Coordinates of C-alpha atoms in Angstrom, one line a residue:
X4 CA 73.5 -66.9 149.9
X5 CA 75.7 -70.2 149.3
X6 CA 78.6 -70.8 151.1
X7 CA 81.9 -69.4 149.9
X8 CA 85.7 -70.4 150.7
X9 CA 88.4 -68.6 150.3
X10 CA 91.5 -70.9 149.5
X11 CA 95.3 -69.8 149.0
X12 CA 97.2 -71.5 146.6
X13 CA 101.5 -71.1 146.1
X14 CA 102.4 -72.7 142.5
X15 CA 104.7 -71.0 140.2
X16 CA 103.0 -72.7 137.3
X17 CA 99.5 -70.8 138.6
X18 CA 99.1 -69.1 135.4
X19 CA 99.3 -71.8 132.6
X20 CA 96.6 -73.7 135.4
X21 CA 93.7 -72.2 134.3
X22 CA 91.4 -74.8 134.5
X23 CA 91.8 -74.9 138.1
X24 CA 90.0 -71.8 138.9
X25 CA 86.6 -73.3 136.8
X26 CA 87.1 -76.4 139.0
X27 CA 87.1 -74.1 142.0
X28 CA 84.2 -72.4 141.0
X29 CA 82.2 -75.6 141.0
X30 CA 83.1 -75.9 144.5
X31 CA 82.5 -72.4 145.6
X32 CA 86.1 -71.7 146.0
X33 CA 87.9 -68.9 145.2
X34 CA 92.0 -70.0 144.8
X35 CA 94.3 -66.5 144.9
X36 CA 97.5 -67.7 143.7
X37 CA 100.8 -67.0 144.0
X38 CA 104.3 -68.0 142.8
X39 CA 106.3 -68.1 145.9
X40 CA 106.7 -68.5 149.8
X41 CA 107.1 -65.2 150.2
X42 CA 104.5 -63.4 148.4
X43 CA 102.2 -66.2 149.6
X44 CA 102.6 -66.5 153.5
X45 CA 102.7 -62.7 153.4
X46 CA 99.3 -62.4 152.0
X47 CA 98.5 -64.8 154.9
X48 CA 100.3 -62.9 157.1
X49 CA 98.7 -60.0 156.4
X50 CA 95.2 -61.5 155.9
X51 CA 94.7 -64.3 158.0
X52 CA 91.0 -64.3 158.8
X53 CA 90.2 -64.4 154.9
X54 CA 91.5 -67.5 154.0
X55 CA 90.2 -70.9 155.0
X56 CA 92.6 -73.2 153.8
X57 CA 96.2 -73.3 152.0
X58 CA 96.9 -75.4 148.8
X59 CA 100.5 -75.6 148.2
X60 CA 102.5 -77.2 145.4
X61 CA 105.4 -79.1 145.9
X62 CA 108.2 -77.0 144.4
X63 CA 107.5 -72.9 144.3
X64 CA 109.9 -69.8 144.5
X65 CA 111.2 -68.4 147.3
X66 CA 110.2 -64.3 145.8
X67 CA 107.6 -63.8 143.5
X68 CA 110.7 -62.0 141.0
X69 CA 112.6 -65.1 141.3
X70 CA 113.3 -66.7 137.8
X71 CA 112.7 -69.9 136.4
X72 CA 114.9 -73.0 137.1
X73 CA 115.2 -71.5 140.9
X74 CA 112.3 -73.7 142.2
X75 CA 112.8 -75.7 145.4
X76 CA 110.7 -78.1 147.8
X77 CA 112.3 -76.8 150.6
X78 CA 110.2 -73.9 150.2
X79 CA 107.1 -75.6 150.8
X80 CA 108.1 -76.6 154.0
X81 CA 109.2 -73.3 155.0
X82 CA 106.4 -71.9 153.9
X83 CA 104.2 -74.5 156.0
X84 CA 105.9 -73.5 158.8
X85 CA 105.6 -69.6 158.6
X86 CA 102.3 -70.1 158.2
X87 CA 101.6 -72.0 161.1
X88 CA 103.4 -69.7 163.6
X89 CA 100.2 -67.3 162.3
X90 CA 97.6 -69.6 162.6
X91 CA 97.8 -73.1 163.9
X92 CA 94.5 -74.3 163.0
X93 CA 94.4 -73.8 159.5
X94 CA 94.7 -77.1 156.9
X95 CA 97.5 -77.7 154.8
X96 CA 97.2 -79.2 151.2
X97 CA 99.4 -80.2 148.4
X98 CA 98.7 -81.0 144.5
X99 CA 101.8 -81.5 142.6
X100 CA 103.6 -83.2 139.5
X101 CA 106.8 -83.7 141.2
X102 CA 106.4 -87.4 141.4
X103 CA 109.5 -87.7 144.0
X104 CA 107.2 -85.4 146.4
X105 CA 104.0 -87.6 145.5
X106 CA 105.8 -90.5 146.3
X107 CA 108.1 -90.2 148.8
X108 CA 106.7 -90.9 152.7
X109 CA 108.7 -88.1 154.2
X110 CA 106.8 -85.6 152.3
X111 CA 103.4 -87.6 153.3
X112 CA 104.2 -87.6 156.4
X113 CA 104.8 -83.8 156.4
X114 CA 101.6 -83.3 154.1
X115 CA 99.0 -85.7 154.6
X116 CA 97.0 -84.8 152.1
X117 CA 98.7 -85.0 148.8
X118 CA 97.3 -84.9 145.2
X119 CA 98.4 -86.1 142.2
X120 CA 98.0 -82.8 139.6
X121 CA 96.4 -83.7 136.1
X122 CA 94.8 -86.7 137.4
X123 CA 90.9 -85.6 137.2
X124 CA 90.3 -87.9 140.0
X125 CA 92.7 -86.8 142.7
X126 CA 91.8 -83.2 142.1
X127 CA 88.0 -83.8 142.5
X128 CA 88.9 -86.0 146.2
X129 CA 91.1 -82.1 146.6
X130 CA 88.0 -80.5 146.4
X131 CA 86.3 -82.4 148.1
X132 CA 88.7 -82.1 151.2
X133 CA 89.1 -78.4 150.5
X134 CA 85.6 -77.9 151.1
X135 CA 85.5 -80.4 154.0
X136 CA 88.3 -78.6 155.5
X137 CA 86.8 -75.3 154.8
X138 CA 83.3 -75.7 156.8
X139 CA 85.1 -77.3 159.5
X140 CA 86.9 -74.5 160.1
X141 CA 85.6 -72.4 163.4
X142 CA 86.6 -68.7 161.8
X143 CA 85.5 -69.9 158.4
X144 CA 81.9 -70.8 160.7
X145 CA 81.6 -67.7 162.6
X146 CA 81.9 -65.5 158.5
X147 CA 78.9 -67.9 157.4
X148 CA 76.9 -67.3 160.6
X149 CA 77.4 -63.3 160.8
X150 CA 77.7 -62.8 156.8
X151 CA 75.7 -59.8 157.4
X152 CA 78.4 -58.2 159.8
X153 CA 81.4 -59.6 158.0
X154 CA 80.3 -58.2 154.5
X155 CA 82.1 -54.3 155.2
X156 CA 85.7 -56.5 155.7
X157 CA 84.6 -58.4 152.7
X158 CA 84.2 -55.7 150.4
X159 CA 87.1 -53.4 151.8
X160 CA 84.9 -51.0 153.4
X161 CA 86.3 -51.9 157.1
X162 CA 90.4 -52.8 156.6
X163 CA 90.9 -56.7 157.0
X164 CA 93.7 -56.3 159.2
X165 CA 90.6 -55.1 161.9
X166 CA 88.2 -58.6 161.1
X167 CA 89.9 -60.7 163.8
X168 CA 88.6 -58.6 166.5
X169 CA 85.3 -58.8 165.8
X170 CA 86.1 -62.7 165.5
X171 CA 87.4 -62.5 169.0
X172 CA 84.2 -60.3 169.9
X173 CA 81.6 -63.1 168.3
X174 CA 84.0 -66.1 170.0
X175 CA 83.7 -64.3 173.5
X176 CA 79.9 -64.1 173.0
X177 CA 79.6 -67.9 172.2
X178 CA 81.8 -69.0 175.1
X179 CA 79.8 -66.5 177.6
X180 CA 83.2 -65.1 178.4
X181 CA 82.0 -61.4 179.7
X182 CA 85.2 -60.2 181.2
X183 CA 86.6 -57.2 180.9
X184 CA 89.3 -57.7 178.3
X185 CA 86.9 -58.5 175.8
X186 CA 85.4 -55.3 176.2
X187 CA 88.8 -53.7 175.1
X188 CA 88.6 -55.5 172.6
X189 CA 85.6 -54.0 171.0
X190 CA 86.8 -50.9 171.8
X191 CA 89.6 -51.6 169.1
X192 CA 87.1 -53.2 166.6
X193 CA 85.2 -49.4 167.0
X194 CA 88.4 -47.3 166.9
X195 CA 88.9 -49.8 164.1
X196 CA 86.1 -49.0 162.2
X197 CA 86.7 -44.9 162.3
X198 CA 90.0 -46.1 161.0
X199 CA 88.5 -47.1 157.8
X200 CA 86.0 -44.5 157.8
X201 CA 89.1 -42.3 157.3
X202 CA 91.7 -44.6 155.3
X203 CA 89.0 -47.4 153.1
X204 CA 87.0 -44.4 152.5
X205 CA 87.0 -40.5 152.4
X206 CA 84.1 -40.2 155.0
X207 CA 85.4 -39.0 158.5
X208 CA 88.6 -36.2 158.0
X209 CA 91.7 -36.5 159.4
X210 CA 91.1 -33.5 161.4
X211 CA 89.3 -35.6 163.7
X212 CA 92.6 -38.0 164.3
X213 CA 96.0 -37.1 166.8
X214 CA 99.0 -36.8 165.9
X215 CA 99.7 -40.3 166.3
X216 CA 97.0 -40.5 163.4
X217 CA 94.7 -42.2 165.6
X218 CA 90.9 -41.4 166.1
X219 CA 89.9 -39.5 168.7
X220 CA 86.9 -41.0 169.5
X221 CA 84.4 -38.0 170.9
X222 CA 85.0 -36.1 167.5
X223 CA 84.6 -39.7 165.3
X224 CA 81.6 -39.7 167.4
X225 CA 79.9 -37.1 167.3
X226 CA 81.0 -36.7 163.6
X227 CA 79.2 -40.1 163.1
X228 CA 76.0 -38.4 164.6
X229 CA 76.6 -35.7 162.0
X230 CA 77.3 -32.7 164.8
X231 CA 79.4 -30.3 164.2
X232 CA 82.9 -31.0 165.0
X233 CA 85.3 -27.8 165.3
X234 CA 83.7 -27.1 161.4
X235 CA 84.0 -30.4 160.6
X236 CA 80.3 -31.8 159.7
X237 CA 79.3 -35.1 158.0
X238 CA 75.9 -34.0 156.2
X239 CA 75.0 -37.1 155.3
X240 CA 71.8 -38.9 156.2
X241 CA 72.5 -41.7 159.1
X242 CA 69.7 -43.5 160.8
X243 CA 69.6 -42.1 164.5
X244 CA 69.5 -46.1 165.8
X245 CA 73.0 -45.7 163.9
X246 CA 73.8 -42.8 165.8
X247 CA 72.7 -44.1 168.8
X248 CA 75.1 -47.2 168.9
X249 CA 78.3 -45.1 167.7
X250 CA 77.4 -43.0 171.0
X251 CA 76.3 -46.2 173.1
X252 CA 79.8 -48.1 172.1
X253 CA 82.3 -44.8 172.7
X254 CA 80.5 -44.5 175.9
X255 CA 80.6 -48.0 176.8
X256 CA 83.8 -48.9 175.9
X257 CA 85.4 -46.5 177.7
X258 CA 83.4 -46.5 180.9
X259 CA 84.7 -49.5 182.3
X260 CA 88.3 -48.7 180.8
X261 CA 89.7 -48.5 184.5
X262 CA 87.9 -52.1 185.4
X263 CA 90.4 -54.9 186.0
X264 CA 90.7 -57.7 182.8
X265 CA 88.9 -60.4 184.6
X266 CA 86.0 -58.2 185.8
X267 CA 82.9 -59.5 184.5
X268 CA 80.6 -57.3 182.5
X269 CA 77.7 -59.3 181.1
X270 CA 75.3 -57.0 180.0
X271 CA 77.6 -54.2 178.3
X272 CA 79.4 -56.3 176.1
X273 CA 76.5 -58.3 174.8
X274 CA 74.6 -55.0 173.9
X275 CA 77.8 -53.9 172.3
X276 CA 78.6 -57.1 170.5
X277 CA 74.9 -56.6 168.6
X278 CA 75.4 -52.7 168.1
X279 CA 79.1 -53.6 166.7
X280 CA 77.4 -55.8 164.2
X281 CA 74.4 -53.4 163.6
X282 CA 76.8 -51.0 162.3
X283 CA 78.8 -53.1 160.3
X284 CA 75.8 -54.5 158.6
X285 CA 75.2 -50.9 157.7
X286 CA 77.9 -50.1 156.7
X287 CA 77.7 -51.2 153.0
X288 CA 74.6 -49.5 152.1
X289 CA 75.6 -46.4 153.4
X290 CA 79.5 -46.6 151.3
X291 CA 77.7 -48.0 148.3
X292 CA 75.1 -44.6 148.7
X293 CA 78.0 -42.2 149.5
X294 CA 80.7 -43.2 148.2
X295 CA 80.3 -45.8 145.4
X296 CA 83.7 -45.2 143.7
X297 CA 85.7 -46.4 146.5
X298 CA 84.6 -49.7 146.9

């Protein structure tokens, strides 16, 4: 499979750009646009672990309602800034028409990179740098590596707003950091995952969830393992090595809840790092089987 990047792009003129999205393509990029600061960084906001780089222009709306003639530069700054209060390590990118921005050093000195739009050269050196950007980019790395496991966020089977733990799970594994907290932390990537099970898709009922509409994990469980759950019962097929890791990971997860953060526990949390994965790469095949109309 090649090598895909996600790249979001603020311009109010998005629309009338068309032939930037074939250029993309040529680049394996995908550009999601949008007309404003707002509707933009909130995307980002909301999410981060999708995108690996931002393409700005130089002058956008502040709301994605806003009318024309209310376009401003300052926006791009703040929107620069937002963004980086999210995620620090991302790259920034400008391709505008605004000659003032294009030439002015204060704006380059801002935005290093800064391309000249309509000019068929400086938009190819963009690509070029998107791209670069792009592989160089640890998260972006760690999706390549582990497309199997990060295909369920990718398709909207598993909720997005859940893929940066099992980043943190897969960075933790290649640092050999074994403590404690990291186990937490799959915990959440599992209660995470019977999140979606219930919300993504219509597989595990919200009988099986408090008050506080969160899962109670014995019932999401066993449910998983297609028991009988106070007449609640999955009665769909499941691999037992399926089953098996739900029940290893609740087990697991919780056991060494009352450990201190900094306790090391080597051996659990690799085993549940690869059975956290093994689940997520099955994941697809068993929505697409079940319940093809929601994805």
């Amino acid at each position: 499979m090649s090598k895909k990047y996600n790249v979001l792009w603020i311009d109010d003129e998005h629309e009338s750009i068309k032939a930037m999205h074939k250029t993309a393509i040529d680049f394996d990029i995908t550009l999601f646009p949008f007309k404003s600061m707002n509707g933009g960084c909130t995307e980002f906001q909301n999410n981060t672990s999708k995108y690996d780089a931002i393409l700005f222009d130089a002058k956008f709306f502040e709301n994605e309602t806003d009318e024309p003639g209310s376009e401003d530069t300052k926006w791009v700054h703040k929107a620069k800034d937002w963004i980086k209060e999210v995620d620090k390590t991302i790259s920034f990118f400008v391709l505008t028409g605004q000659a003032e921005a294009y030439n002015s050093r204060e704006f380059k000195n801002a935005f290093p990179y800064v391309f000249n739009k309509g000019v068929e050269e400086d938009e190819e050196n963009l690509f070029k740098l998107l791209v670069e950007a792009s592989a160089n980019r640890e998260i972006t790395q760690l999706r390549h590596n582990y497309i199997e496991a990060f295909r369920a966020f990718e398709i909207g089977i598993v909720s997005r707003k859940y893929e940066l733990l099992l980043i943190n799970v897969i960075q933790a594994y290649n640092k050999k950091d074994f403590r404690k907290v990291n186990i937490t932390i799959q915990r959440d990537l599992l209660e995470g995952i019977y999140m979606s099970l219930n919300k993504e898709i219509p597989c595990i009922p919200d009988a099986l969830f408090n008050d506080k509409g969160l899962p109670i994990q014995e019932h999401c469980t066993k449910y998983m393992e297609d028991r009988n759950v106070d007449g609640q019962k999955l009665n769909k097929e499941v691999p037992q090595v399926i089953k098996s890791a739900f029940r290893k990971l609740k087990e697991s997860t919780n056991e060494y809840s009352h450990l201190s953060d900094e306790t090391i526990v080597k051996i659990p949390f690799l085993a549940n790092t690869f059975l956290l994965m093994e689940i997520l790469e099955w994941l697809p095949g068993f929505a697409q089987t079940h319940y093809n109309n929601y994805i």
